[in-house]
Short mmCIF file of C-alpha atoms and ligand atoms in Angstrom, two decimals:
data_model
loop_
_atom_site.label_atom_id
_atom_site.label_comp_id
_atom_site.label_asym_id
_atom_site.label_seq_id
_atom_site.Cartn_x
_atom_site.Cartn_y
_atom_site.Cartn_z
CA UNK A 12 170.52 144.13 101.80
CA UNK A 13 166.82 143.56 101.23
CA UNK A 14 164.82 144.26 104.22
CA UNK A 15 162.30 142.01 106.32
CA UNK A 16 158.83 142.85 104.91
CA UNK A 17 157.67 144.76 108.38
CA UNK A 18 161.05 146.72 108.38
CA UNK A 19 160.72 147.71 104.54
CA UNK A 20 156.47 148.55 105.11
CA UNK A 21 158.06 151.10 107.99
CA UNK A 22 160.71 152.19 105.88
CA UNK A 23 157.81 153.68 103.51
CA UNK A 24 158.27 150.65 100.80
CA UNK A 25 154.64 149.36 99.59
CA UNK A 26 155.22 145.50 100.14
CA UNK A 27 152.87 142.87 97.73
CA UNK A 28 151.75 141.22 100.30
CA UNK A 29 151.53 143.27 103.04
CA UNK A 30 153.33 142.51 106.05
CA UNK A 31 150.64 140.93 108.70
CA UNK A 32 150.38 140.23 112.52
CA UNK A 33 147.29 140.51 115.09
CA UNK A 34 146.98 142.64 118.24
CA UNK A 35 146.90 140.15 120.75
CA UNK A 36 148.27 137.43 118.23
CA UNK A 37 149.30 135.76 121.68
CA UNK A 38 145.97 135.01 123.53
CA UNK A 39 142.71 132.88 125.23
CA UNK A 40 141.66 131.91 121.60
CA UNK A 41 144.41 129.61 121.07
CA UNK A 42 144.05 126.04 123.28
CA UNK A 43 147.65 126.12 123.42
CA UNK A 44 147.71 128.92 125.29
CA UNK A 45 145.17 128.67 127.55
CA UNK A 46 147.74 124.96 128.16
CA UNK A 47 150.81 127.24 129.24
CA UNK A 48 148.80 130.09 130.80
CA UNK A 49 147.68 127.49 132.98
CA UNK A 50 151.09 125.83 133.74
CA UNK A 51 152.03 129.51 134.64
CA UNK A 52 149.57 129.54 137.07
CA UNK A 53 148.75 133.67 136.83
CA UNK A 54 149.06 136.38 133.72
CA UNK A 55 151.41 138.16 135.41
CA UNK A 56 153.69 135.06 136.27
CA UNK A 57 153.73 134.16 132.96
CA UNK A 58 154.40 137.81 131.86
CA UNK A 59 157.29 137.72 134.24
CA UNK A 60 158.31 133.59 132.75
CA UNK A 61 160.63 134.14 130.37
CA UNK A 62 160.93 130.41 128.94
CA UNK A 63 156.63 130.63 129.08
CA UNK A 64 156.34 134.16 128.19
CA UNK A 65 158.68 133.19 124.87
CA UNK A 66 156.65 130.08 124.24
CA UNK A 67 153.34 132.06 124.43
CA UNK A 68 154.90 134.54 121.69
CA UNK A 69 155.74 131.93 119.81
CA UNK A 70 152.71 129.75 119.41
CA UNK A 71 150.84 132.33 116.71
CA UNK A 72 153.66 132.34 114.68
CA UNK A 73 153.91 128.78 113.98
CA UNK A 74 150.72 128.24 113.43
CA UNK A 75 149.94 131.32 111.12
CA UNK A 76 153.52 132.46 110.28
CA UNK A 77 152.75 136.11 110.90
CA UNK A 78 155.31 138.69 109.27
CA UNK A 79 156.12 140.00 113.30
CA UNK A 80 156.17 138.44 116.96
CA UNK A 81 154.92 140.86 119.37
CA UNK A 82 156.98 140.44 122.86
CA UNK A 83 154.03 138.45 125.69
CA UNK A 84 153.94 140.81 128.35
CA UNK A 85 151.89 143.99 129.29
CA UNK A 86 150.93 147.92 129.14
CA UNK A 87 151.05 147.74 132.85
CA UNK A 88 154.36 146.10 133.81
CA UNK A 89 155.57 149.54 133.97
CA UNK A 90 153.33 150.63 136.76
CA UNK A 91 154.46 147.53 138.19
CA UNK A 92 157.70 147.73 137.79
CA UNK A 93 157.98 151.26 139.40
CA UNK A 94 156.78 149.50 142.52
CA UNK A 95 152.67 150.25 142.48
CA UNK A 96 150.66 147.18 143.44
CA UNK A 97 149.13 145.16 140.35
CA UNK A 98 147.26 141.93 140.17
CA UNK A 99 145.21 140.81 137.29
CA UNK A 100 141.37 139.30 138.97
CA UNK A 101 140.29 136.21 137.31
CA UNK A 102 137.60 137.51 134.72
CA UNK A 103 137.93 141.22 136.05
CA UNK A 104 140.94 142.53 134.52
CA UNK A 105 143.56 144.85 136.18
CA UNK A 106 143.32 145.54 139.64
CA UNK A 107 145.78 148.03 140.50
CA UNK A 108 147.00 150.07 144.19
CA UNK A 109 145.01 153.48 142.91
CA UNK A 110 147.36 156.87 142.85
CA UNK A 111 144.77 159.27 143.63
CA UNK A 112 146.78 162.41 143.63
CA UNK A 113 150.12 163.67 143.72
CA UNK A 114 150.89 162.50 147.29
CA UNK A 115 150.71 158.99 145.56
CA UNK A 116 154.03 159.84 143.46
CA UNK A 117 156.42 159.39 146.08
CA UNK A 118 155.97 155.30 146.13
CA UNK A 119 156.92 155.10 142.69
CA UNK A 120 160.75 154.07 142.80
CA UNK A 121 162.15 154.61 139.39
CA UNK A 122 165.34 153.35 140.02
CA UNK A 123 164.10 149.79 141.01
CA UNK A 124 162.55 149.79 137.38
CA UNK A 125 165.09 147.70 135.41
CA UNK A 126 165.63 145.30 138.37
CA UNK A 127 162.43 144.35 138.38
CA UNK A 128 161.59 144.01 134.40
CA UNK A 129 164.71 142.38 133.86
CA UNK A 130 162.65 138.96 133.20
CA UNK A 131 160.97 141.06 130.40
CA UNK A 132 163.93 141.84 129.09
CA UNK A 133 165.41 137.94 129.20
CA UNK A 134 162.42 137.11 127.26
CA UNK A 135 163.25 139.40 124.31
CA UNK A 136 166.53 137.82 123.57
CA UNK A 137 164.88 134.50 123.51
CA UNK A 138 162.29 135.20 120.85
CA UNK A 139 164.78 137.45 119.04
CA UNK A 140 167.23 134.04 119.58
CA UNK A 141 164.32 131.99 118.05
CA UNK A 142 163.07 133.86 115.03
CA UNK A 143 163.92 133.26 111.33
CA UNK A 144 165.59 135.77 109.64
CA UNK A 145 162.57 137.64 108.04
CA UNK A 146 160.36 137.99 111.04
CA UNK A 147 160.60 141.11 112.92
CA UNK A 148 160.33 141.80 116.64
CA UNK A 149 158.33 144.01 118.36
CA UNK A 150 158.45 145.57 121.86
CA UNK A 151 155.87 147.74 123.16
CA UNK A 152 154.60 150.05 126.30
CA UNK A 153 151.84 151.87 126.85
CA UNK A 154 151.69 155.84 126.21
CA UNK A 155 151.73 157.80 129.21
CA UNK A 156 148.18 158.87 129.10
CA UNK A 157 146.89 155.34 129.00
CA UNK A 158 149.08 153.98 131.74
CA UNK A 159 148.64 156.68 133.77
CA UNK A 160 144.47 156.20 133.45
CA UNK A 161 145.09 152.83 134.69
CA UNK A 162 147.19 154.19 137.88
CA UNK A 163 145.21 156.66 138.88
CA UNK A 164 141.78 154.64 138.24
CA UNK A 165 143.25 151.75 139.83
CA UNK A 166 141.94 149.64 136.85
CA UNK A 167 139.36 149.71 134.09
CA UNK A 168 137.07 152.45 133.42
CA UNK A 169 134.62 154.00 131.21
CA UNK A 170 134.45 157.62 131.97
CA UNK A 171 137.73 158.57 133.46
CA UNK A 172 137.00 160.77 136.12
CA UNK A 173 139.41 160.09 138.65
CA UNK A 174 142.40 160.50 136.25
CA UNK A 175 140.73 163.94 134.50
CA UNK A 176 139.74 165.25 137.76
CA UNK A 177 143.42 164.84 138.84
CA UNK A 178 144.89 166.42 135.77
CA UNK A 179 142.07 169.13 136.10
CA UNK A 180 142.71 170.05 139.74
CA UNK A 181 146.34 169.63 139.88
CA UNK A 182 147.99 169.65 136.75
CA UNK A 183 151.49 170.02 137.91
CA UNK A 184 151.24 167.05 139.95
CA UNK A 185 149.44 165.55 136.97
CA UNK A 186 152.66 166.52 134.49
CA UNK A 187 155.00 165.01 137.32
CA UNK A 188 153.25 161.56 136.77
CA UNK A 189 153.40 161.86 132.81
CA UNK A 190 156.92 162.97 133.29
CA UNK A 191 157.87 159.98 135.44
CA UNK A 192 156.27 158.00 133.09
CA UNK A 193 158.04 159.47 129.98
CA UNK A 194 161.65 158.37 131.36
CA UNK A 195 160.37 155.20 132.58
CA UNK A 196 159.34 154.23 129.00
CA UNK A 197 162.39 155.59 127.25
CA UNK A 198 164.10 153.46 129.70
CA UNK A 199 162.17 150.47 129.67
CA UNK A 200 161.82 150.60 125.55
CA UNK A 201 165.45 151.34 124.93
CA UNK A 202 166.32 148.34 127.31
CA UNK A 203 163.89 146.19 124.87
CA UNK A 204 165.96 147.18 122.29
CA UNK A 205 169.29 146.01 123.47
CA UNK A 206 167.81 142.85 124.72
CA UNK A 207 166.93 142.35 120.93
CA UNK A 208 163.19 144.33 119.89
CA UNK A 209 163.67 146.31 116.33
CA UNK A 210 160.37 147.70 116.11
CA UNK A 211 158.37 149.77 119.06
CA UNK A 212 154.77 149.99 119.70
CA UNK A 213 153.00 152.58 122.12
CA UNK A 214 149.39 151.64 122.72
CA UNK A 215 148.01 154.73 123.71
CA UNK A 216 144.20 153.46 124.28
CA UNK A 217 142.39 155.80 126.12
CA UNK A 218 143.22 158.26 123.79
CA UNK A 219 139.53 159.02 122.33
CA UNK A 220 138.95 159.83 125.77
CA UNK A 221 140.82 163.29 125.74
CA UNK A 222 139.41 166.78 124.24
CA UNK A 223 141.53 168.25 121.23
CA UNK A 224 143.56 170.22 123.63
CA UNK A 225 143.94 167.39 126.60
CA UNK A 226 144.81 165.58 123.55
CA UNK A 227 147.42 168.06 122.51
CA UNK A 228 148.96 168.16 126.02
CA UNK A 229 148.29 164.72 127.24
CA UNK A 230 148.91 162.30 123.95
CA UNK A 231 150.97 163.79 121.52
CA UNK A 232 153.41 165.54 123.50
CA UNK A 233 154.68 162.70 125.84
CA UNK A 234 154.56 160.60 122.42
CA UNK A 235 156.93 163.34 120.86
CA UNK A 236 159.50 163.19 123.99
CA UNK A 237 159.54 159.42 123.94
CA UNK A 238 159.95 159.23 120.17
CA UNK A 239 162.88 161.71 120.23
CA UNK A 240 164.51 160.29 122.88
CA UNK A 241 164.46 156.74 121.80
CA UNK A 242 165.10 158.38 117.89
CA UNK A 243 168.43 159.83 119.73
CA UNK A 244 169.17 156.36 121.35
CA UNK A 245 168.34 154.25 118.39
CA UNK A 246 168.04 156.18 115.15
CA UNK A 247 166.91 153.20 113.18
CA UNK A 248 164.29 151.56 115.35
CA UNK A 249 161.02 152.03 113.89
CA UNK A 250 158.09 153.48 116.45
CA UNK A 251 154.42 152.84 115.72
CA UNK A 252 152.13 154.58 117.30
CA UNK A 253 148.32 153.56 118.23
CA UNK A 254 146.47 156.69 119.74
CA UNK A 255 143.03 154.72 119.50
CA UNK A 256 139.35 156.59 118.61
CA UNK A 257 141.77 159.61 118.16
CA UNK A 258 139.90 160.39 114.95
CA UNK A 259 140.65 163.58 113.85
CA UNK A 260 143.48 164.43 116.29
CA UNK A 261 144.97 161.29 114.13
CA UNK A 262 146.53 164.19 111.77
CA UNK A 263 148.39 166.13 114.81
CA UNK A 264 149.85 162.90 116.26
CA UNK A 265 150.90 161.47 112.82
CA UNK A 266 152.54 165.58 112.12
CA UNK A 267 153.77 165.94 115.59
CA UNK A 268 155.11 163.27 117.38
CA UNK A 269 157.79 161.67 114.95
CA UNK A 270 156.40 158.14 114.64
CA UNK A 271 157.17 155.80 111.82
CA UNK A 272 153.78 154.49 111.82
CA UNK A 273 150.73 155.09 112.83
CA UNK A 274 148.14 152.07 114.17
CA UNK A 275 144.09 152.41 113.27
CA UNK A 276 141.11 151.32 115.11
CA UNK A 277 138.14 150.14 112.80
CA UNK A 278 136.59 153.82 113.53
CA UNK A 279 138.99 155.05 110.59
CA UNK A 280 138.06 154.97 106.94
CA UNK A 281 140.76 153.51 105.56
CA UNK A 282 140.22 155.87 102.58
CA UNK A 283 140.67 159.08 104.40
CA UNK A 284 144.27 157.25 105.65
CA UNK A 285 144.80 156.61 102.32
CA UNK A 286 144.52 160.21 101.38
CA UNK A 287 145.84 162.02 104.54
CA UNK A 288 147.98 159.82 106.45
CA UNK A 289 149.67 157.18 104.03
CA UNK A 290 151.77 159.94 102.36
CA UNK A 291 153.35 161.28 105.59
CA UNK A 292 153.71 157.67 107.63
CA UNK A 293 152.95 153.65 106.99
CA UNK A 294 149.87 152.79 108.09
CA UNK A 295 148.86 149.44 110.36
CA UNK A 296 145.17 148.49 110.50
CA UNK A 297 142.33 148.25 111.34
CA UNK A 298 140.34 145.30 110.37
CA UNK A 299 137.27 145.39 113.47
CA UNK A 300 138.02 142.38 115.17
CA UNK A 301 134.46 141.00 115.36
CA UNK A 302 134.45 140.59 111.74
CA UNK A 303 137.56 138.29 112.42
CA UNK A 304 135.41 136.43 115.24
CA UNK A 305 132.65 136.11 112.95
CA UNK A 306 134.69 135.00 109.78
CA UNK A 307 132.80 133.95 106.55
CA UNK A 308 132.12 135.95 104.19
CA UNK A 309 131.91 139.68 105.97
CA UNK A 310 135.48 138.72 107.00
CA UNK A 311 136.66 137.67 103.41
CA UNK A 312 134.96 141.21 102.23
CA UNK A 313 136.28 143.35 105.18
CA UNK A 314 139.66 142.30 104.52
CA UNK A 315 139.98 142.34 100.66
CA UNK A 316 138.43 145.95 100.77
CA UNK A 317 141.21 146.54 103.23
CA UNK A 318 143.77 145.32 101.45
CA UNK A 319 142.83 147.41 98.11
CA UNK A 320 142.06 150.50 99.71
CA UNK A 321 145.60 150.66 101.93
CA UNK A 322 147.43 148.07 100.28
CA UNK A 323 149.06 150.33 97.58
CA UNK A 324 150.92 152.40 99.75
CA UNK A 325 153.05 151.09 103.14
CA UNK A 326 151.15 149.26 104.83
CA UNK A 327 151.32 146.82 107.72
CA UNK A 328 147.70 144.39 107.92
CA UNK A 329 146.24 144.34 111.45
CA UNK A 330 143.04 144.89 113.41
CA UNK A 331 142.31 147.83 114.62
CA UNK A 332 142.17 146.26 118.35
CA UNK A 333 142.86 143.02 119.92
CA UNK A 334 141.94 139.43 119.16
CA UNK A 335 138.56 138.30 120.58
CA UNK A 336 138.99 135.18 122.68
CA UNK A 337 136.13 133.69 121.42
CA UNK A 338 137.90 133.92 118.35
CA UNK A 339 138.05 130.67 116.43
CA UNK A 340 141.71 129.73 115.14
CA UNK A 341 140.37 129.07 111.91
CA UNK A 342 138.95 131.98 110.78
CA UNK A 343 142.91 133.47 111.37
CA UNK A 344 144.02 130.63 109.50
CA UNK A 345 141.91 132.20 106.70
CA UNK A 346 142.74 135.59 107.03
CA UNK A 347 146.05 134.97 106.43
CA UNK A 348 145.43 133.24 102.89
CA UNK A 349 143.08 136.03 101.60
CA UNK A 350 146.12 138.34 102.73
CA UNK A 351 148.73 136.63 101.27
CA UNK A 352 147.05 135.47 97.92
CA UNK A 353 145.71 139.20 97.23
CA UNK A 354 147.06 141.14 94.50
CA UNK A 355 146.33 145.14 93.71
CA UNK A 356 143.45 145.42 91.58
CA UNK A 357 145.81 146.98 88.75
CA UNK A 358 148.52 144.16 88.67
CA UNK A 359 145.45 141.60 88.30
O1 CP3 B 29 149.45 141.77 121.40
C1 CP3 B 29 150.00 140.80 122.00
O2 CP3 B 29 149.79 139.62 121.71
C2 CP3 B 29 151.07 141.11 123.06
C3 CP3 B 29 150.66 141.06 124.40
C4 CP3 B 29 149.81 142.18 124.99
C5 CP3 B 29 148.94 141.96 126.09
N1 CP3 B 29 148.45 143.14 126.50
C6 CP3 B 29 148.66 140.65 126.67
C7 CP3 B 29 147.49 140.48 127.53
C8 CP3 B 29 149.78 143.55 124.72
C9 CP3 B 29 150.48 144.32 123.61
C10 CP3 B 29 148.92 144.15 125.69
C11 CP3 B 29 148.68 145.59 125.77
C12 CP3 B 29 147.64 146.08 126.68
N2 CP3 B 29 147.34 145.66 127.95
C13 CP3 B 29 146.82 147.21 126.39
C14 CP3 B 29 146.88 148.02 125.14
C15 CP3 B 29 146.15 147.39 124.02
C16 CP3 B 29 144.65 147.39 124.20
O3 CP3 B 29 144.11 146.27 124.36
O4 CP3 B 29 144.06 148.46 124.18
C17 CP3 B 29 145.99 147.40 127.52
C18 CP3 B 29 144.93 148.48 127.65
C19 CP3 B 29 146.34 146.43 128.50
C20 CP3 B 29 145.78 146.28 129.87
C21 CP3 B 29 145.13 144.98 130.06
N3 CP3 B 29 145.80 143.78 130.09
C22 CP3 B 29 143.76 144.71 130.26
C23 CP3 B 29 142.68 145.76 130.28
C24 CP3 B 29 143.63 143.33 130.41
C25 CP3 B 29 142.38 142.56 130.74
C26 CP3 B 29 141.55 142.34 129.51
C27 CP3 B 29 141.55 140.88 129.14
O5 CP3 B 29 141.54 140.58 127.93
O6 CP3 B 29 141.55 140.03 130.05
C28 CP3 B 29 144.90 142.75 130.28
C29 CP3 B 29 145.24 141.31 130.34
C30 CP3 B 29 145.96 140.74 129.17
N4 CP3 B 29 147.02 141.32 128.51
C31 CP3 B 29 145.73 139.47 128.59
C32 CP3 B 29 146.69 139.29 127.58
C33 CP3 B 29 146.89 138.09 126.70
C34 CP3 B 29 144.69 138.46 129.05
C35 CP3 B 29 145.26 137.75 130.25
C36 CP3 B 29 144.88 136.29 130.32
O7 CP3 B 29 145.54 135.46 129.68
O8 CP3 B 29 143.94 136.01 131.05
#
């Protein structure tokens, strides 16, 4: 049985092409969404949609025929889903009911969890319904870390002093929260999986944020429990992991925490993965996104030099964050040709 090109790039097979798909394939830079997000009336009703929310998944694939769908939904429908207020402000981004301290822990009502997300669920067996039968599905949460900045911030946030100053003074309470939200996503990420996901992605962006040893405690070991758990649940569901501007700490998440995969941001020469991280896990990256936006000829260079300097080992072609939404459809249209018509300098 000959796998789909995303599974066999996970399974450590070098694929000629690379498999391809875009962080926030799904997004304001396509008119077609901006159509449905509008019919929806707000992000999180059409998170929470599941005929719109599979539409909205689908619409990058047929235009671009990307190797994987990523499920339409969000980092921070866990949060919500454990019961803590969310809305998303027109041009302001999350707005969430801020858990200062430990106090704040007792609203969070676990149990409610899959009630609640059960729309996200729906909407994974109807893009796993509607795919061909070499495009792979992936489902995805946030890491702990990441969601928990956004709790405890109540949104956004460039310094992260609420959330370290709550780990700092209380770090019990602090490891409570991470705990809670280590079950939640085994939970809510297994469920994805029996509604239909074979691949798992855990964004962990705030990552750069953390010291080597907050790092240690805060990103790789909650990314170890998940990974074991879900590795118990579903031995042969691939995990990627994306522990952005991790930079060095890249080596202790990709030797520690049992991922498949490990996702890049465009702070990562991809020659240094090539030489220390390639040989241990695939690889998914990390073209910077505004070279996509700005398309011509720094995009045609940034992504052959990619593509020769990762593309002879697994590898999965990305960016290293998401899509730009001033993004012109076009220039994807042409980053898909220069990936799929490239060939390893040595075969040429
Ligand atoms: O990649 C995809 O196409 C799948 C869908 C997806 C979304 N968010 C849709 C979205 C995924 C995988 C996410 C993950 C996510 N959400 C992350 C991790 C990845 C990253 O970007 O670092 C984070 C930090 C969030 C939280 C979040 N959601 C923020 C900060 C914002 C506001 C920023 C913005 O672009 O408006 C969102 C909203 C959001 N999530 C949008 C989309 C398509 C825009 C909503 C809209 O249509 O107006």
């Amino acid at each position: 049985m000959t796998l789909k090109p995303m599974l066999a790039a996970l399974a450590g097979q070098t694929q000629t092409p690379p498999p391809f798909w875009l962080m926030r394939q799904a997004g304001r830079y396509l008119p077609e969404y901006r159509q449905v997000r509008a019919q929806a009336g707000g992000f999180l009703d059409l998170c929470l949609n599941p005929e719109l929310a599979c539409e909205v998944t689908l619409q990058p694939l047929r235009r671009y025929g990307m190797d994987a769908a990523i499920l339409f939904s969000d980092i921070l429908i866990i949060p919500w889903a454990l019961g803590q207020g969310l809305r998303f402000a027109e041009g302001e981004g999350p707005v969430l009911d801020a858990i200062r301290d430990a106090s704040g822990l007792a609203g969070l009502k676990p149990e409610g969890m899959h009630d609640r997300a059960a729309p996200i669920y729906e909407t994974v067996s109807r893009i796993r319904a509607a795919l061909d039968d070499r495009t792979t599905l992936i489902g995805f949460a946030g890491s702990p870390w990441t969601v928990a900045c956004y709790m405890v911030e109540g949104g956004g946030s460039k310094e992260y002093a609420k959330v370290k100053r709550f780990a700092y003074t209380d770090p019990a309470g602090f490891d409570q929260l991470i705990d809670i939200l280590v079950t939640a996503t085994v939970d809510y990420l297994s469920a994805q999986v029996k509604a239909g996901a074979e691949v798992l992605q855990l964004f962990d962006s705030w990552a750069g944020a953390l010291s080597a040893a907050d790092f240690q405690r805060y990103s790789v070991e909650p990314t170890r429990r998940i990974v074991a758990a879900l590795k118990a649940l579903h031995p042969a569901v691939p995990i990627i992991g994306f522990p952005r501007m991790a930079g060095l700490n890249l080596v202790s998440y990709v030797e520690q925490t049992g991922v498949d995969a490990v996702s890049l941001d465009p702070s990562v020469p991809p020659e240094w993965a090539a030489a220390h991280l390639q040989g241990k896990v695939a690889v998914q990256g990390n073209l910077d996104p505004v070279v996509l936006l700005a398309g011509g000829e720094a995009l045609e260079q940034a992504a052959l030099s990619l593509l020769d300097q990762l593309g002879q080992g697994p590898f999965i072609f990305n960016l290293g964050h998401g899509i730009i939404k001033e993004t012109p459809p076009e220039h994807v249209t042409r980053l898909a040709g220069l990936i799929r018509d490239w060939q390893p300098a040595t075969k040429a």
